[in-house]
PDB file of C-alpha atoms and ligand atoms in Angstrom:
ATOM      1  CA  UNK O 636     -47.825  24.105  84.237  1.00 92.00           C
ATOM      2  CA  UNK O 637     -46.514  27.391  84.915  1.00 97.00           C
ATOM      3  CA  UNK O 638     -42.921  28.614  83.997  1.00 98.00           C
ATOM      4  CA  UNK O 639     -41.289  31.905  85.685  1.00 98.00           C
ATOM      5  CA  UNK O 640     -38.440  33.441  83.952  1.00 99.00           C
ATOM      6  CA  UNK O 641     -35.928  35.444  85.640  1.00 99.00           C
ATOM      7  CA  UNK O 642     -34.639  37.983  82.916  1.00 98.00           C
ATOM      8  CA  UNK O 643     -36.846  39.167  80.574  1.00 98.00           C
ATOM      9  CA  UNK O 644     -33.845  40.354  78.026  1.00 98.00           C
ATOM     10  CA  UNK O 645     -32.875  38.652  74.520  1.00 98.00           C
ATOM     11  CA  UNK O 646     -33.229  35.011  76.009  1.00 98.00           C
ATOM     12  CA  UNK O 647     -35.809  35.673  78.195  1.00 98.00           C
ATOM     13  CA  UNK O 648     -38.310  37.412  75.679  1.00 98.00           C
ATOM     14  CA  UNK O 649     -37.420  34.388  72.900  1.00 98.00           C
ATOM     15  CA  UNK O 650     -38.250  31.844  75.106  1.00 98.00           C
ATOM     16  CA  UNK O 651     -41.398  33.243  76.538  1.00 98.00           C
ATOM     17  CA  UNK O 652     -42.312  34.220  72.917  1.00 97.00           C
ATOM     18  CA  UNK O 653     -41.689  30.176  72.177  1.00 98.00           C
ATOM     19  CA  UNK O 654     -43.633  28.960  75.539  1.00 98.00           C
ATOM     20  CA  UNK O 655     -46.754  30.867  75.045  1.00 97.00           C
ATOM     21  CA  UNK O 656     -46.867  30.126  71.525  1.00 96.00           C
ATOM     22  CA  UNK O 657     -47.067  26.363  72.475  1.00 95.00           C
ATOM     23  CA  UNK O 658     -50.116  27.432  75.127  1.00 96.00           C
ATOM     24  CA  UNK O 659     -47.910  27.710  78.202  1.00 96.00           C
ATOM     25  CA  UNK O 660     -48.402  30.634  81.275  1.00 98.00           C
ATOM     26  CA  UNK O 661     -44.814  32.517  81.314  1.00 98.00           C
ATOM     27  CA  UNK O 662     -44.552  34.588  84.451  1.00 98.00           C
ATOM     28  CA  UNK O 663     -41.669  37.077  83.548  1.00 98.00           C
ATOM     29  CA  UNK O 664     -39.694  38.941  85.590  1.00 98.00           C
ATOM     30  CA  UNK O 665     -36.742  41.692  85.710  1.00 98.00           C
ATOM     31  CA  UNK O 666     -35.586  43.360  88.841  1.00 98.00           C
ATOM     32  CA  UNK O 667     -37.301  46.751  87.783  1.00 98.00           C
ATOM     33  CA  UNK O 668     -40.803  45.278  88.060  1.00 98.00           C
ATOM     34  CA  UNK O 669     -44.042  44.031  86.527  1.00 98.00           C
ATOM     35  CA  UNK O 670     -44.582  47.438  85.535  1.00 98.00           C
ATOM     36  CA  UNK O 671     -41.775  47.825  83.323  1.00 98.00           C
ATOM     37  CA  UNK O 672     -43.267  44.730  81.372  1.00 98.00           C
ATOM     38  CA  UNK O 673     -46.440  45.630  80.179  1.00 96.00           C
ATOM     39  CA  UNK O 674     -45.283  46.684  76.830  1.00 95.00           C
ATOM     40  CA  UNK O 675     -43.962  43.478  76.365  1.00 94.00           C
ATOM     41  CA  UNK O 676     -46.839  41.685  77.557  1.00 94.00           C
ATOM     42  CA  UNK O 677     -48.940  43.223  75.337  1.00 94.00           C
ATOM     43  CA  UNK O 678     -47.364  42.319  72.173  1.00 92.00           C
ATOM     44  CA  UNK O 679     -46.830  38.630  73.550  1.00 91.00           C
ATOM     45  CA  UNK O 680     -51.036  37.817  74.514  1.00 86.00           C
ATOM     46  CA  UNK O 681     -52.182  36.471  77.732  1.00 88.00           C
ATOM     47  CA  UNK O 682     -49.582  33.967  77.463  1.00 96.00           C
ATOM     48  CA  UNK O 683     -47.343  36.423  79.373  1.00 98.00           C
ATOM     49  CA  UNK O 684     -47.503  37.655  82.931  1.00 98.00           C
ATOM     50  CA  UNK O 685     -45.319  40.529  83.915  1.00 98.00           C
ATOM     51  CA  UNK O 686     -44.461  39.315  87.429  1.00 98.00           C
ATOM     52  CA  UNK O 687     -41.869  40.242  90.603  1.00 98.00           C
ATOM     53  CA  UNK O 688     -39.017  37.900  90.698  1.00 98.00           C
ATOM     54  CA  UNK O 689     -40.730  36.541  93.765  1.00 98.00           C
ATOM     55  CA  UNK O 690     -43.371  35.303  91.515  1.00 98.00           C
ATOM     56  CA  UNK O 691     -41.588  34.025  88.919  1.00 98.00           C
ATOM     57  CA  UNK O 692     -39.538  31.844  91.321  1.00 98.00           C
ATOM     58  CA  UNK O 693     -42.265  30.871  92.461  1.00 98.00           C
ATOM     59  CA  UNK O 694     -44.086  29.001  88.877  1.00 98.00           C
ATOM     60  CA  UNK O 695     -43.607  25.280  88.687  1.00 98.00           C
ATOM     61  CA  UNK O 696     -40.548  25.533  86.243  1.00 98.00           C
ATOM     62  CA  UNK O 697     -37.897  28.407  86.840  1.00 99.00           C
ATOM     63  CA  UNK O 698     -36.086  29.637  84.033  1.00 99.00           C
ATOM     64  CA  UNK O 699     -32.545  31.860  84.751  1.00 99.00           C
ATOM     65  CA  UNK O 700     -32.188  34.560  82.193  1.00 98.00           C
ATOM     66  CA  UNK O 701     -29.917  37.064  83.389  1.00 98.00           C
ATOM     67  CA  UNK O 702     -26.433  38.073  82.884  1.00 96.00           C
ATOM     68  CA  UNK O 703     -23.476  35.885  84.644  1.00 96.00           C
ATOM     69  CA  UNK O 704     -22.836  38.910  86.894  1.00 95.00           C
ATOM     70  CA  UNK O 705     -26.354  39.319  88.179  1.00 96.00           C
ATOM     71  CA  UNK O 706     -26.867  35.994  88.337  1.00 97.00           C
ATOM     72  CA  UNK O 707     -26.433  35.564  92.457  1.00 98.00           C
ATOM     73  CA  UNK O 708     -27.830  38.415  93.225  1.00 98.00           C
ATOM     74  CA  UNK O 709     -30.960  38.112  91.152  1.00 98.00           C
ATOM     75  CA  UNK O 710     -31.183  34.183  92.745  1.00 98.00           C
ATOM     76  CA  UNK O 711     -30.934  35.993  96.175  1.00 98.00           C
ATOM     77  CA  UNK O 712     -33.491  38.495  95.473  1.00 98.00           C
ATOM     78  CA  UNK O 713     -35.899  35.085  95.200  1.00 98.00           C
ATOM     79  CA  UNK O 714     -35.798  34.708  98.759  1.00 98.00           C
ATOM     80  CA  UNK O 715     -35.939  30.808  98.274  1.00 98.00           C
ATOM     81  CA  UNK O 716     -33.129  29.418 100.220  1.00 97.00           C
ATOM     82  CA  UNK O 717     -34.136  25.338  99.679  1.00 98.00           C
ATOM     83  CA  UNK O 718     -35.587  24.902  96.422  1.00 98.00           C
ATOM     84  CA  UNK O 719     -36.646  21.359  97.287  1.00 96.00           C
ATOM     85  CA  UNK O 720     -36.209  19.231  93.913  1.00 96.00           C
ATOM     86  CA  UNK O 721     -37.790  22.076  92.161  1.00 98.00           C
ATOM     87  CA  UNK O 722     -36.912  22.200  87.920  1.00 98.00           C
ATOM     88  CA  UNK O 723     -34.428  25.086  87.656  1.00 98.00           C
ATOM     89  CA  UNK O 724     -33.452  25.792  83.883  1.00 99.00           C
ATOM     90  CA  UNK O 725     -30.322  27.318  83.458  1.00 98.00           C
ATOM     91  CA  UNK O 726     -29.609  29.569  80.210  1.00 98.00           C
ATOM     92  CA  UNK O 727     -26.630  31.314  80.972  1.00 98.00           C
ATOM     93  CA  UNK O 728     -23.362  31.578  80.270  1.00 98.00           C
ATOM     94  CA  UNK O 729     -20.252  32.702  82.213  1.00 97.00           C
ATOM     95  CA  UNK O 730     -19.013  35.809  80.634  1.00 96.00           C
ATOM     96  CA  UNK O 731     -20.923  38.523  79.685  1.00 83.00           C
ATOM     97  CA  UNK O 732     -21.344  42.597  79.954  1.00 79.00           C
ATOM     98  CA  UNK O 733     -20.124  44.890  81.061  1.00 79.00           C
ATOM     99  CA  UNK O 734     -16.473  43.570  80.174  1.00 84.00           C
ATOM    100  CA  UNK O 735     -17.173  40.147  78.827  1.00 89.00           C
ATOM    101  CA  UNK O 736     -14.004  38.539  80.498  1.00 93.00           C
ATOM    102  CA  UNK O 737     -14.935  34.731  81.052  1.00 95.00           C
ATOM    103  CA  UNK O 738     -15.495  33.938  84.720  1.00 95.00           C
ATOM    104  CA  UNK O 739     -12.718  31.744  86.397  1.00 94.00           C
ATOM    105  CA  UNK O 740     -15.025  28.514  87.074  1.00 96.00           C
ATOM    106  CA  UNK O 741     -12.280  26.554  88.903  1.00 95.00           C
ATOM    107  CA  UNK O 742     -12.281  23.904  86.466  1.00 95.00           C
ATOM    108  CA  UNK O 743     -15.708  23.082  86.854  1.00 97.00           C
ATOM    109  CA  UNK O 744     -18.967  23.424  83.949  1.00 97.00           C
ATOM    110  CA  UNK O 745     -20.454  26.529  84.743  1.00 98.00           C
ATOM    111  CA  UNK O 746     -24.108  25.233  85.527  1.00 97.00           C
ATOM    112  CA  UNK O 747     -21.949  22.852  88.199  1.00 97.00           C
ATOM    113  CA  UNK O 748     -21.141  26.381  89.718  1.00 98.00           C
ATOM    114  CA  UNK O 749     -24.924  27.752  89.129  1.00 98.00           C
ATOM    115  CA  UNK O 750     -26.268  24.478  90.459  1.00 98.00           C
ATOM    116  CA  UNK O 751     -24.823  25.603  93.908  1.00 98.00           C
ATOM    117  CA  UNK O 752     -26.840  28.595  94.344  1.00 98.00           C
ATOM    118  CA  UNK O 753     -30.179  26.757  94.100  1.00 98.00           C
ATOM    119  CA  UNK O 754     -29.726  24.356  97.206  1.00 98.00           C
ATOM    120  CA  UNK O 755     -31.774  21.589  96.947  1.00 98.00           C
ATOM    121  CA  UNK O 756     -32.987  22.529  93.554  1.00 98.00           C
ATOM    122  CA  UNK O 757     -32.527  20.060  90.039  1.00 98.00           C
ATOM    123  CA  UNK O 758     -30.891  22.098  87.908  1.00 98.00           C
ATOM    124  CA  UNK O 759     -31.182  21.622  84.244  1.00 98.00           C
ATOM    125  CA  UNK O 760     -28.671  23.860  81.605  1.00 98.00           C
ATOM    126  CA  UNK O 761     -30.697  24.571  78.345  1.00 98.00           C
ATOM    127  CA  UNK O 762     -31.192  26.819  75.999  1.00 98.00           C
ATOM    128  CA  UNK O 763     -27.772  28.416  76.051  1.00 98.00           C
ATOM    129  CA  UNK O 764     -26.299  27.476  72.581  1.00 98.00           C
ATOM    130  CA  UNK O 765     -28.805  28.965  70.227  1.00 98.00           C
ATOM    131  CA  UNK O 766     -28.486  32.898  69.559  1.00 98.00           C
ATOM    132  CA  UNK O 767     -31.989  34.697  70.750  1.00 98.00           C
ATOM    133  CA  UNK O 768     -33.100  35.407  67.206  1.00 98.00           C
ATOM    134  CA  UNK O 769     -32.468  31.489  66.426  1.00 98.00           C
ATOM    135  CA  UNK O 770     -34.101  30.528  69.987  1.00 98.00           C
ATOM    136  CA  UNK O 771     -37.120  32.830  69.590  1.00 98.00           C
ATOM    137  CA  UNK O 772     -37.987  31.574  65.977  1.00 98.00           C
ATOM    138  CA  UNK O 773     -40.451  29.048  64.566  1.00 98.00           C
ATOM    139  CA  UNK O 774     -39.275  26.038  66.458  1.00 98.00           C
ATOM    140  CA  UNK O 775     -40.546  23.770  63.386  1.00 98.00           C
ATOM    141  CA  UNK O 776     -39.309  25.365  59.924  1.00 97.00           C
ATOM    142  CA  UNK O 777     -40.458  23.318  56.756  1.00 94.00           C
ATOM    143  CA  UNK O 778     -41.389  20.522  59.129  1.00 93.00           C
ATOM    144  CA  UNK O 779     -38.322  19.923  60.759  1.00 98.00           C
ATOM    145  CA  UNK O 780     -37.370  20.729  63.992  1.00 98.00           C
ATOM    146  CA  UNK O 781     -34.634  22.692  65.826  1.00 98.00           C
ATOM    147  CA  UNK O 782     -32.258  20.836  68.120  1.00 98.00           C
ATOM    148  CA  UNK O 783     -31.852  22.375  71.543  1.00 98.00           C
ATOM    149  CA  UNK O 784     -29.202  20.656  73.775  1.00 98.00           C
ATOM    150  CA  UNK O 785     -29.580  19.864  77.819  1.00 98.00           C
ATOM    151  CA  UNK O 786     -27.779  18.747  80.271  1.00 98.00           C
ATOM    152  CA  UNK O 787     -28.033  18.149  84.606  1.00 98.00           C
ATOM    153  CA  UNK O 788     -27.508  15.657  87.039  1.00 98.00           C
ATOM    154  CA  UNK O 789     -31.141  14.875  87.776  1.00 98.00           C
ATOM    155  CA  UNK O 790     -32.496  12.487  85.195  1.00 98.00           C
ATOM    156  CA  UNK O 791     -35.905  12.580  85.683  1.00 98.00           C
ATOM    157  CA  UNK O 792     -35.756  16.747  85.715  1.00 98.00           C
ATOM    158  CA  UNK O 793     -33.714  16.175  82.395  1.00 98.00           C
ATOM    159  CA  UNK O 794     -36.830  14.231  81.083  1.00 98.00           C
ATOM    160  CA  UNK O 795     -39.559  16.535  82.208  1.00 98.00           C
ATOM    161  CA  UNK O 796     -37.115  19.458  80.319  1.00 98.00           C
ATOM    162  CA  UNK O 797     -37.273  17.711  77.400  1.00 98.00           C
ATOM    163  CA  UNK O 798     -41.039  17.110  77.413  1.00 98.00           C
ATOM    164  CA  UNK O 799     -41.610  20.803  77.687  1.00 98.00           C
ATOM    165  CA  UNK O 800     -39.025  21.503  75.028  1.00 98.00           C
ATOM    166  CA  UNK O 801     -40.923  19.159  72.886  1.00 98.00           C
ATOM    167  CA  UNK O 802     -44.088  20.957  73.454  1.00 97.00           C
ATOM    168  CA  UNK O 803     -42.833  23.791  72.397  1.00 98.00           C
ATOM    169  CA  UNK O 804     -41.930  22.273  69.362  1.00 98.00           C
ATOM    170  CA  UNK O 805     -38.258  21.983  69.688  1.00 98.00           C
ATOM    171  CA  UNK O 806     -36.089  18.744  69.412  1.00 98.00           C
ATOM    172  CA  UNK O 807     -34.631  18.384  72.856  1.00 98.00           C
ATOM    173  CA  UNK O 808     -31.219  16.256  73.184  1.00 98.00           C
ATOM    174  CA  UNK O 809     -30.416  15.158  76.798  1.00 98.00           C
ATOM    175  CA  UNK O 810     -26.301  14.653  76.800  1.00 98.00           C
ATOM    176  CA  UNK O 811     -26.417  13.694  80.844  1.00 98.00           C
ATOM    177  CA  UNK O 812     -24.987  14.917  83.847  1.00 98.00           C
ATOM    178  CA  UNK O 813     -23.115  18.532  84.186  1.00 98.00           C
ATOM    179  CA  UNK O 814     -20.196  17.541  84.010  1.00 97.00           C
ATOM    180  CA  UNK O 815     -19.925  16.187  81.137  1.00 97.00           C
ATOM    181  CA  UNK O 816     -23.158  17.634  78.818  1.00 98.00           C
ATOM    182  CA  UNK O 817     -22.488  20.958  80.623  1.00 97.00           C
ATOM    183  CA  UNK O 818     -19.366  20.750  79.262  1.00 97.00           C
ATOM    184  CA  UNK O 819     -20.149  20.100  75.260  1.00 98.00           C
ATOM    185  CA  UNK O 820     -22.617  23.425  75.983  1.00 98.00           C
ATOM    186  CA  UNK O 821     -20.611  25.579  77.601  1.00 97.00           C
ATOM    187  CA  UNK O 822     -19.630  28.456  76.114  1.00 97.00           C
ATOM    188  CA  UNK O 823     -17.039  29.540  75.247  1.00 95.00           C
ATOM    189  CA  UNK O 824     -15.131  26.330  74.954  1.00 95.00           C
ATOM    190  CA  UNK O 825     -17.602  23.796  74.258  1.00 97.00           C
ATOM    191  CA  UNK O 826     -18.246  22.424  70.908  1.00 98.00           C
ATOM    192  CA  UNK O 827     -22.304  22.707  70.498  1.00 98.00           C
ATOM    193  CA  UNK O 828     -22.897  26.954  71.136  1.00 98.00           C
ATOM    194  CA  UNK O 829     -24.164  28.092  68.125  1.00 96.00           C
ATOM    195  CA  UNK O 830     -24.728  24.840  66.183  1.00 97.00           C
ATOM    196  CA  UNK O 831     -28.107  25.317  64.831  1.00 98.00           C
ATOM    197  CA  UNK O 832     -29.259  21.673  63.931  1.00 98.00           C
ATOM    198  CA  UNK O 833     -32.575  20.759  62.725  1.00 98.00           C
ATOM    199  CA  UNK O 834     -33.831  17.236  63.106  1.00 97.00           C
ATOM    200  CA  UNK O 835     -36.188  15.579  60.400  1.00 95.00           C
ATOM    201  CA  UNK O 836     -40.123  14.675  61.749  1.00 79.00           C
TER     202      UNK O 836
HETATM  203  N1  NAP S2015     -27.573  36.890  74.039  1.00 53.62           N
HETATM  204  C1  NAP S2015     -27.093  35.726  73.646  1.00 53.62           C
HETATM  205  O1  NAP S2015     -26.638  35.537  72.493  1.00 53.62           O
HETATM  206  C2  NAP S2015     -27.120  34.552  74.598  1.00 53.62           C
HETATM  207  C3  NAP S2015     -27.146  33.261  74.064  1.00 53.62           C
HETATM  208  C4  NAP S2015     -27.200  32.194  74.953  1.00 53.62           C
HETATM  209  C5  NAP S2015     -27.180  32.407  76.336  1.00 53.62           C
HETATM  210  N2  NAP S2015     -27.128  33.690  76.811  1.00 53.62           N
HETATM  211  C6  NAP S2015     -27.087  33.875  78.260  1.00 53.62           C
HETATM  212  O2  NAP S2015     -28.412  34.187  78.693  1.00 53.62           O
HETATM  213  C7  NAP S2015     -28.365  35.080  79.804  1.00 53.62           C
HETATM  214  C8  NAP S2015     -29.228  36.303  79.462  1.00 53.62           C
HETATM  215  O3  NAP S2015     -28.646  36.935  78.330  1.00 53.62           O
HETATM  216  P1  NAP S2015     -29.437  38.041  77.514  1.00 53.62           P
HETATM  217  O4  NAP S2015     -28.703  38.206  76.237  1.00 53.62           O
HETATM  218  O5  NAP S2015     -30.897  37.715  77.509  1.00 53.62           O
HETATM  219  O6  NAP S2015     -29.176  39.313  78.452  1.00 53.62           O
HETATM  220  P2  NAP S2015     -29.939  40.716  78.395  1.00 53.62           P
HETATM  221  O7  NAP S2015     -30.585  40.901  77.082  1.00 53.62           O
HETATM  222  O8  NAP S2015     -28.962  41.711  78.886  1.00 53.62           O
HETATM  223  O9  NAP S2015     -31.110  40.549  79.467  1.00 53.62           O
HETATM  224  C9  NAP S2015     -30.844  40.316  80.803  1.00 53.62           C
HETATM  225  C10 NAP S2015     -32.129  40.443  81.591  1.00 53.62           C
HETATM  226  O10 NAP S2015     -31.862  40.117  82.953  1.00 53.62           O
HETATM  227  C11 NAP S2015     -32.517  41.094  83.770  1.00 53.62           C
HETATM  228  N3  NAP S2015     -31.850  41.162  85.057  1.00 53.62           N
HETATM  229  C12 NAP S2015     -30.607  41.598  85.357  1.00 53.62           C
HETATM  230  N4  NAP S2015     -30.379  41.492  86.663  1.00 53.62           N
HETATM  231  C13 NAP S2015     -31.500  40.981  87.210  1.00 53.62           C
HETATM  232  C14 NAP S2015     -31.867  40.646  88.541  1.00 53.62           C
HETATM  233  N5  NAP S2015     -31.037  40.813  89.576  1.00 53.62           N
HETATM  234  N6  NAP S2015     -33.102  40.142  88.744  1.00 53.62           N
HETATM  235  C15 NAP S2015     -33.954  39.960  87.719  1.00 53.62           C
HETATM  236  N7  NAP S2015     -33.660  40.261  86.447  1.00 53.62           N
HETATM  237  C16 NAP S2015     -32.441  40.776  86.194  1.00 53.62           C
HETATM  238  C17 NAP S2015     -32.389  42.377  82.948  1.00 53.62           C
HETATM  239  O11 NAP S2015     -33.340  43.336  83.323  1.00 53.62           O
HETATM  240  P3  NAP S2015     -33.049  44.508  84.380  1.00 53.62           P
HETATM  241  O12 NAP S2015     -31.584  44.863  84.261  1.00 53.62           O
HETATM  242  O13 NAP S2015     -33.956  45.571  83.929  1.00 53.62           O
HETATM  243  O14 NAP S2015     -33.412  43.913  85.668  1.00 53.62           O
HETATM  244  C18 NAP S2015     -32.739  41.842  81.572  1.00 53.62           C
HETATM  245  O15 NAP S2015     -34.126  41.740  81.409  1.00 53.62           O
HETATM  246  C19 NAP S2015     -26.896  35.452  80.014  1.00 53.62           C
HETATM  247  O16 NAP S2015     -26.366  34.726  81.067  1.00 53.62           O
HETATM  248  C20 NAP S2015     -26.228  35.055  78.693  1.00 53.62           C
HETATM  249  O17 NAP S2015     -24.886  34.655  78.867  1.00 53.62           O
HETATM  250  C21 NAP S2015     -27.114  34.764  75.976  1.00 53.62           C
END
């Protein structure tokens, strides 16, 4: 299984650092270039592929890693207009730089509101509670492992999340659809950002 990430900043680089550890292919992307991520790929191993967007969109699991103000214009720059039941992993949150004034959401979760730029697509909001340090560490410290939180309306993309959270070591914890799980992660506002749990086993 392949897994693109869109943003190769503080989340982007932690969970890439966490998915190749755990033997996966991370195609990583900004909207500078493959270029511009050779450094990086270096000191990550073969694990790592510096890709275009385009590519990354295109891997079997599609992380979003950029910041709430880039987000629909770095989802545009996909090209993909139906993503067809594809896994789309959503890591952001809805404030951000360069004034970090918390986006008016209408009352909805904010992945509810992300969800609608992926037509088609089964959106799945993880790995936005932990800070990137936290995210990016050993998943599995003195035996124990770190609880990451997900949430989306598609069950079965919930379950295949959690699978390849598990892989990675992690302790995944599905709270259900966006509405409600989205709202216990959101940030700021919801109770579980920066709770940094670890389970036993
Ligand atoms: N930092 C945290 O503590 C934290 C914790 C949880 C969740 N989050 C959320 O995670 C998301 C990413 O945060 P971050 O801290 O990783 O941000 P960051 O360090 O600023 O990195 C953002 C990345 O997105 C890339 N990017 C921006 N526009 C893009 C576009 N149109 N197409 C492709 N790539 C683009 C940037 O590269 P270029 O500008 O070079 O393209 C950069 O690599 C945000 O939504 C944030 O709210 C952050």
């Amino acid at each position: 299984m392949t897994i693109g990430i869109i943003g190769a900043g503080a989340i982007g680089t932690a969970l890439a650092r966490r998915f190749t550890a755990s033997g996966q292919t991370v195609l990583l992307s900004n909207s500078r270039g493959p270029e511009t991520l050779h450094a990086t790929a270096t000191r990550f191993g073969q694990g790592l592929v510096p890709a275009t967007v385009q590519e990354s969109a295109a891997a079997d699991v599609v992380i979003l890693a950029v910041p709430w103000h880039r987000l629909k214009e770095a989802v545009a720059s996909t090209g993909i207009t139906d993503w067809a039941g594809r896994i789309v992993i959503d890591t952001t949150n809805p404030l951000g730089p360069p004034d970090f004034k918390v986006a008016d959401l209408g009352g909805r979760t904010s992945s509810e509101v992300v969800a609608d730029l992926v037509p088609g697509g089964r959106l799945v909001k993880a790995f936005n509670t932990l800070t990137p340090p936290v995210l990016g560490a050993d998943p599995r410290p003195d035996g124990k492992r770190r609880v990451i939180f997900l949430s989306g309306d598609h069950h079965s993309a919930n379950a295949e999340v959690a699978r390849l959270a598990q892989r990675a070591g992690w302790a995944p914890i599905d709270l259900g659809p966006l509405t409600d799980g989205g709202r216990l992660q959101q940030f700021p506002g919801g109770p579980l950002p920066t709770l940094n749990l670890l389970r036993e086993g």
